[in-house]
PDB file of C-alpha atoms in Angstrom:
ATOM      1  CA  ASP U   1     106.182 102.522 119.245  1.00  0.00           C
ATOM      2  CA  GLU U   2     102.936 100.520 119.405  1.00  0.00           C
ATOM      3  CA  THR U   3     101.222 103.078 121.657  1.00  0.00           C
ATOM      4  CA  ASN U   4     102.413 106.499 120.517  1.00  0.00           C
ATOM      5  CA  GLY U   5     103.789 105.705 117.054  1.00  0.00           C
ATOM      6  CA  TRP U   6     102.042 105.859 113.706  1.00  0.00           C
ATOM      7  CA  ARG U   7      99.369 103.292 114.703  1.00  0.00           C
ATOM      8  CA  LYS U   8      97.904 105.853 117.069  1.00  0.00           C
ATOM      9  CA  TYR U   9      96.911 107.944 114.021  1.00  0.00           C
ATOM     10  CA  PHE U  10      96.533 105.468 111.124  1.00  0.00           C
ATOM     11  CA  ASP U  11      94.394 102.371 110.688  1.00  0.00           C
ATOM     12  CA  GLU U  12      96.960  99.663 110.007  1.00  0.00           C
ATOM     13  CA  GLU U  13      94.545  97.181 108.397  1.00  0.00           C
ATOM     14  CA  SER U  14      93.313  99.652 105.784  1.00  0.00           C
ATOM     15  CA  PHE U  15      96.886 100.694 105.056  1.00  0.00           C
ATOM     16  CA  ILE U  16      97.950  97.059 104.532  1.00  0.00           C
ATOM     17  CA  ASP U  17      95.062  96.396 102.134  1.00  0.00           C
ATOM     18  CA  TRP U  18      95.785  99.641 100.268  1.00  0.00           C
ATOM     19  CA  TYR U  19      99.472  98.767 100.034  1.00  0.00           C
ATOM     20  CA  ILE U  20      98.832  95.291  98.612  1.00  0.00           C
ATOM     21  CA  VAL U  21      96.598  96.654  95.836  1.00  0.00           C
ATOM     22  CA  GLN U  22      99.068  99.428  94.959  1.00  0.00           C
ATOM     23  CA  GLU U  23     102.059  97.096  94.921  1.00  0.00           C
ATOM     24  CA  ILE U  24     100.408  94.308  92.918  1.00  0.00           C
ATOM     25  CA  SER U  25      99.339  96.797  90.261  1.00  0.00           C
ATOM     26  CA  LYS U  26     102.637  98.696  90.465  1.00  0.00           C
ATOM     27  CA  ASN U  27     100.679 101.933  90.546  1.00  0.00           C
ATOM     28  CA  VAL U  28     102.816 104.878  89.473  1.00  0.00           C
ATOM     29  CA  ASP U  29     100.652 107.202  91.564  1.00  0.00           C
ATOM     30  CA  GLY U  30     100.762 104.918  94.614  1.00  0.00           C
ATOM     31  CA  ILE U  31     103.800 106.710  96.028  1.00  0.00           C
ATOM     32  CA  TRP U  32     101.599 109.651  96.966  1.00  0.00           C
ATOM     33  CA  ARG U  33     102.296 111.702  93.852  1.00  0.00           C
ATOM     34  CA  HIS U  34      98.630 111.912  92.894  1.00  0.00           C
ATOM     35  CA  SER U  35      95.261 110.421  93.691  1.00  0.00           C
ATOM     36  CA  VAL U  36      95.918 108.854  97.081  1.00  0.00           C
ATOM     37  CA  TYR U  37      93.051 109.375  99.478  1.00  0.00           C
ATOM     38  CA  MET U  38      92.333 108.910 103.162  1.00  0.00           C
ATOM     39  CA  TYR U  39      89.373 109.571 105.367  1.00  0.00           C
ATOM     40  CA  PHE U  40      89.022 110.232 109.075  1.00  0.00           C
ATOM     41  CA  ASN U  41      86.852 107.811 111.041  1.00  0.00           C
ATOM     42  CA  PRO U  42      85.544 109.567 114.160  1.00  0.00           C
ATOM     43  CA  THR U  43      84.633 106.213 115.751  1.00  0.00           C
ATOM     44  CA  ASP U  44      88.244 105.091 116.143  1.00  0.00           C
ATOM     45  CA  GLY U  45      89.835 108.530 115.705  1.00  0.00           C
ATOM     46  CA  LYS U  46      92.174 107.319 112.954  1.00  0.00           C
ATOM     47  CA  LEU U  47      92.938 107.987 109.318  1.00  0.00           C
ATOM     48  CA  HIS U  48      91.953 105.156 106.989  1.00  0.00           C
ATOM     49  CA  MET U  49      93.271 104.578 103.475  1.00  0.00           C
ATOM     50  CA  GLY U  50      90.789 104.856 100.645  1.00  0.00           C
ATOM     51  CA  PRO U  51      88.959 104.961  98.497  1.00  0.00           C
ATOM     52  CA  LEU U  52      91.254 103.301  95.948  1.00  0.00           C
ATOM     53  CA  TRP U  53      91.571 105.603  92.976  1.00  0.00           C
ATOM     54  CA  ASP U  54      93.373 106.295  89.706  1.00  0.00           C
ATOM     55  CA  PHE U  55      94.625 103.108  88.102  1.00  0.00           C
ATOM     56  CA  ASP U  56      95.294 104.347  84.577  1.00  0.00           C
ATOM     57  CA  LEU U  57      99.061 104.039  85.053  1.00  0.00           C
ATOM     58  CA  THR U  58      99.106 100.498  86.421  1.00  0.00           C
ATOM     59  CA  LEU U  59      99.503  96.914  85.262  1.00  0.00           C
ATOM     60  CA  GLY U  60     102.370  97.715  82.934  1.00  0.00           C
ATOM     61  CA  ASN U  61     100.682 100.737  81.328  1.00  0.00           C
ATOM     62  CA  CYS U  62     103.594 103.026  82.166  1.00  0.00           C
ATOM     63  CA  LYS U  63     107.287 102.746  81.500  1.00  0.00           C
ATOM     64  CA  SER U  64     108.520 105.107  84.217  1.00  0.00           C
ATOM     65  CA  ALA U  65     110.295 103.731  87.269  1.00  0.00           C
ATOM     66  CA  GLY U  66     110.142 100.153  86.000  1.00  0.00           C
ATOM     67  CA  CYS U  67     106.374  99.950  86.337  1.00  0.00           C
ATOM     68  CA  ASP U  68     106.139  98.006  83.078  1.00  0.00           C
ATOM     69  CA  SER U  69     108.006  95.110  84.700  1.00  0.00           C
ATOM     70  CA  THR U  70     106.743  92.505  87.139  1.00  0.00           C
ATOM     71  CA  ASN U  71     110.133  92.599  88.870  1.00  0.00           C
ATOM     72  CA  GLY U  72     110.942  94.753  91.854  1.00  0.00           C
ATOM     73  CA  TRP U  73     108.906  96.905  94.169  1.00  0.00           C
ATOM     74  CA  ARG U  74     107.231 100.246  93.498  1.00  0.00           C
ATOM     75  CA  ILE U  75     105.750 101.322  96.813  1.00  0.00           C
ATOM     76  CA  LYS U  76     107.912  99.509  99.366  1.00  0.00           C
ATOM     77  CA  SER U  77     111.103 101.287  98.331  1.00  0.00           C
ATOM     78  CA  SER U  78     109.730 104.819  98.064  1.00  0.00           C
ATOM     79  CA  GLY U  79     109.376 107.694 100.487  1.00  0.00           C
ATOM     80  CA  TYR U  80     108.194 107.014 103.994  1.00  0.00           C
ATOM     81  CA  HIS U  81     107.009 103.525 103.031  1.00  0.00           C
ATOM     82  CA  LYS U  82     110.591 102.402 103.625  1.00  0.00           C
ATOM     83  CA  ARG U  83     110.137 103.214 107.289  1.00  0.00           C
ATOM     84  CA  LEU U  84     107.080 100.979 107.586  1.00  0.00           C
ATOM     85  CA  PHE U  85     109.193  98.023 106.520  1.00  0.00           C
ATOM     86  CA  GLU U  86     111.523  98.675 109.429  1.00  0.00           C
ATOM     87  CA  ASP U  87     108.540  97.841 111.672  1.00  0.00           C
ATOM     88  CA  SER U  88     108.596  94.049 112.145  1.00  0.00           C
ATOM     89  CA  ASN U  89     104.985  94.000 113.383  1.00  0.00           C
ATOM     90  CA  PHE U  90     103.796  95.778 110.226  1.00  0.00           C
ATOM     91  CA  VAL U  91     105.734  93.351 108.016  1.00  0.00           C
ATOM     92  CA  ALA U  92     104.345  90.321 109.905  1.00  0.00           C
ATOM     93  CA  LYS U  93     100.753  91.599 109.573  1.00  0.00           C
ATOM     94  CA  LEU U  94     101.297  92.392 105.881  1.00  0.00           C
ATOM     95  CA  LYS U  95     102.601  88.870 105.209  1.00  0.00           C
ATOM     96  CA  LYS U  96      99.699  87.324 107.114  1.00  0.00           C
ATOM     97  CA  ARG U  97      97.119  89.384 105.220  1.00  0.00           C
ATOM     98  CA  TRP U  98      98.704  88.497 101.867  1.00  0.00           C
ATOM     99  CA  ASN U  99      98.783  84.801 102.744  1.00  0.00           C
ATOM    100  CA  ASP U 100      95.139  84.960 103.885  1.00  0.00           C
ATOM    101  CA  LYS U 101      94.029  86.620 100.619  1.00  0.00           C
ATOM    102  CA  TYR U 102      96.352  85.106  98.011  1.00  0.00           C
ATOM    103  CA  ASN U 103      94.112  82.236  96.843  1.00  0.00           C
ATOM    104  CA  GLU U 104      91.094  84.536  96.604  1.00  0.00           C
ATOM    105  CA  VAL U 105      93.026  87.098  94.544  1.00  0.00           C
ATOM    106  CA  ALA U 106      94.659  84.489  92.302  1.00  0.00           C
ATOM    107  CA  ALA U 107      91.233  82.948  91.576  1.00  0.00           C
ATOM    108  CA  LEU U 108      90.062  86.289  90.173  1.00  0.00           C
ATOM    109  CA  PHE U 109      92.744  86.109  87.478  1.00  0.00           C
ATOM    110  CA  ALA U 110      92.623  82.371  86.773  1.00  0.00           C
ATOM    111  CA  ASP U 111      91.422  81.155  83.372  1.00  0.00           C
ATOM    112  CA  ASN U 112      87.627  81.638  83.297  1.00  0.00           C
ATOM    113  CA  GLY U 113      87.833  83.461  86.620  1.00  0.00           C
ATOM    114  CA  LYS U 114      85.874  86.570  87.543  1.00  0.00           C
ATOM    115  CA  VAL U 115      88.091  88.906  85.492  1.00  0.00           C
ATOM    116  CA  ASP U 116      87.591  86.817  82.331  1.00  0.00           C
ATOM    117  CA  LEU U 117      83.832  86.675  82.905  1.00  0.00           C
ATOM    118  CA  LEU U 118      83.527  90.432  83.486  1.00  0.00           C
ATOM    119  CA  THR U 119      85.751  91.214  80.517  1.00  0.00           C
ATOM    120  CA  SER U 120      83.626  88.992  78.277  1.00  0.00           C
ATOM    121  CA  SER U 121      80.400  90.602  79.474  1.00  0.00           C
ATOM    122  CA  ILE U 122      81.505  94.148  78.583  1.00  0.00           C
ATOM    123  CA  PHE U 123      83.677  93.326  75.564  1.00  0.00           C
ATOM    124  CA  ALA U 124      80.985  94.164  72.953  1.00  0.00           C
ATOM    125  CA  SER U 125      80.310  97.578  74.508  1.00  0.00           C
ATOM    126  CA  ILE U 126      83.975  98.491  74.720  1.00  0.00           C
ATOM    127  CA  ARG U 127      84.533  97.322  71.147  1.00  0.00           C
ATOM    128  CA  SER U 128      81.614  99.522  69.964  1.00  0.00           C
ATOM    129  CA  ASP U 129      83.070 102.544  71.741  1.00  0.00           C
ATOM    130  CA  PHE U 130      86.410 102.046  70.038  1.00  0.00           C
ATOM    131  CA  LEU U 131      84.730 101.606  66.648  1.00  0.00           C
ATOM    132  CA  VAL U 132      82.996 104.968  67.116  1.00  0.00           C
ATOM    133  CA  ILE U 133      86.310 106.575  67.996  1.00  0.00           C
ATOM    134  CA  MET U 134      88.040 104.924  65.059  1.00  0.00           C
ATOM    135  CA  THR U 135      85.234 106.059  62.709  1.00  0.00           C
ATOM    136  CA  SER U 136      86.443 109.609  63.225  1.00  0.00           C
ATOM    137  CA  CYS U 137      89.620 108.482  61.438  1.00  0.00           C
ATOM    138  CA  ALA U 138      87.628 107.284  58.384  1.00  0.00           C
ATOM    139  CA  ILE U 139      89.497 109.442  55.902  1.00  0.00           C
ATOM    140  CA  ILE U 140      92.857 108.091  57.004  1.00  0.00           C
ATOM    141  CA  ILE U 141      92.123 104.430  57.837  1.00  0.00           C
ATOM    142  CA  PRO U 142      89.726 102.269  55.734  1.00  0.00           C
ATOM    143  CA  LEU U 143      86.867 100.558  57.634  1.00  0.00           C
ATOM    144  CA  ASN U 144      88.162  96.986  57.346  1.00  0.00           C
ATOM    145  CA  SER U 145      91.553  98.080  58.642  1.00  0.00           C
ATOM    146  CA  ARG U 146      89.929  99.968  61.526  1.00  0.00           C
ATOM    147  CA  LYS U 147      88.012  96.838  62.574  1.00  0.00           C
ATOM    148  CA  ARG U 148      91.158  94.741  62.462  1.00  0.00           C
ATOM    149  CA  ILE U 149      93.019  97.383  64.484  1.00  0.00           C
ATOM    150  CA  VAL U 150      90.256  97.502  67.106  1.00  0.00           C
ATOM    151  CA  ASN U 151      90.167  93.706  67.444  1.00  0.00           C
ATOM    152  CA  PHE U 152      93.937  93.542  67.684  1.00  0.00           C
ATOM    153  CA  VAL U 153      94.080  96.337  70.294  1.00  0.00           C
ATOM    154  CA  PHE U 154      91.494  94.552  72.445  1.00  0.00           C
ATOM    155  CA  ILE U 155      93.302  91.256  72.317  1.00  0.00           C
ATOM    156  CA  VAL U 156      96.626  92.877  73.188  1.00  0.00           C
ATOM    157  CA  LEU U 157      95.216  95.039  75.989  1.00  0.00           C
ATOM    158  CA  LYS U 158      93.213  92.237  77.551  1.00  0.00           C
ATOM    159  CA  PHE U 159      96.046  89.773  77.623  1.00  0.00           C
ATOM    160  CA  LYS U 160      98.803  92.276  78.377  1.00  0.00           C
ATOM    161  CA  GLY U 161      96.984  93.674  81.402  1.00  0.00           C
ATOM    162  CA  LEU U 162      95.756  90.362  82.767  1.00  0.00           C
ATOM    163  CA  SER U 163      99.023  88.604  82.066  1.00  0.00           C
ATOM    164  CA  PHE U 164     100.983  91.375  83.801  1.00  0.00           C
ATOM    165  CA  CYS U 165      98.616  91.324  86.769  1.00  0.00           C
ATOM    166  CA  PHE U 166      98.720  87.564  87.178  1.00  0.00           C
ATOM    167  CA  LYS U 167     102.524  87.511  86.843  1.00  0.00           C
ATOM    168  CA  SER U 168     102.671  90.282  89.444  1.00  0.00           C
ATOM    169  CA  ILE U 169     100.444  88.371  91.830  1.00  0.00           C
ATOM    170  CA  LYS U 170     102.538  85.225  91.504  1.00  0.00           C
ATOM    171  CA  LYS U 171     105.833  87.116  91.893  1.00  0.00           C
ATOM    172  CA  ARG U 172     104.493  89.090  94.850  1.00  0.00           C
ATOM    173  CA  ALA U 173     103.317  85.903  96.533  1.00  0.00           C
ATOM    174  CA  LEU U 174     106.855  84.624  96.448  1.00  0.00           C
ATOM    175  CA  SER U 175     108.401  88.010  97.228  1.00  0.00           C
ATOM    176  CA  PHE U 176     106.195  88.839 100.211  1.00  0.00           C
ATOM    177  CA  ALA U 177     107.767  85.931 102.030  1.00  0.00           C
ATOM    178  CA  SER U 178     111.118  87.710 101.740  1.00  0.00           C
ATOM    179  CA  ILE U 179     110.016  91.190 102.878  1.00  0.00           C
TER     180      ILE U 179
END
């Protein structure tokens, strides 16, 4: 019901944006288990999704519920979200928003895109932090081995996370058309 249904209480645009981010990242906590926030806007009298929070178990960093795979859906098929996809107006607006934003999002993850540039700019600091942590293991792991481990971990994490995210974006772009 467009007048007295869920739209009367929830801001649809903020929910659509929230959903896209949660689904692309396959956020384990995105099904309202933990760390999902809303705020009330007295101007329009509705609940809005946000702020986005808690992305430690995303982008393939969790094996539960198939979240380490770019295949399938995480949010769409869980809980009350299923009901939203019975609403043809919601689905149409979701598809339109995704199509409007796809090129912008994909550009973030392109080679030498914003994600690569930001990762490069903080890489030295992150590497130093890990070296400090690894130094506490000095008795067990020799220094040269620790440095090799740190470099290897960074390479794997950077490419695993970005690769997963970009694959997810591409798969979702194709899949959103079939919602």
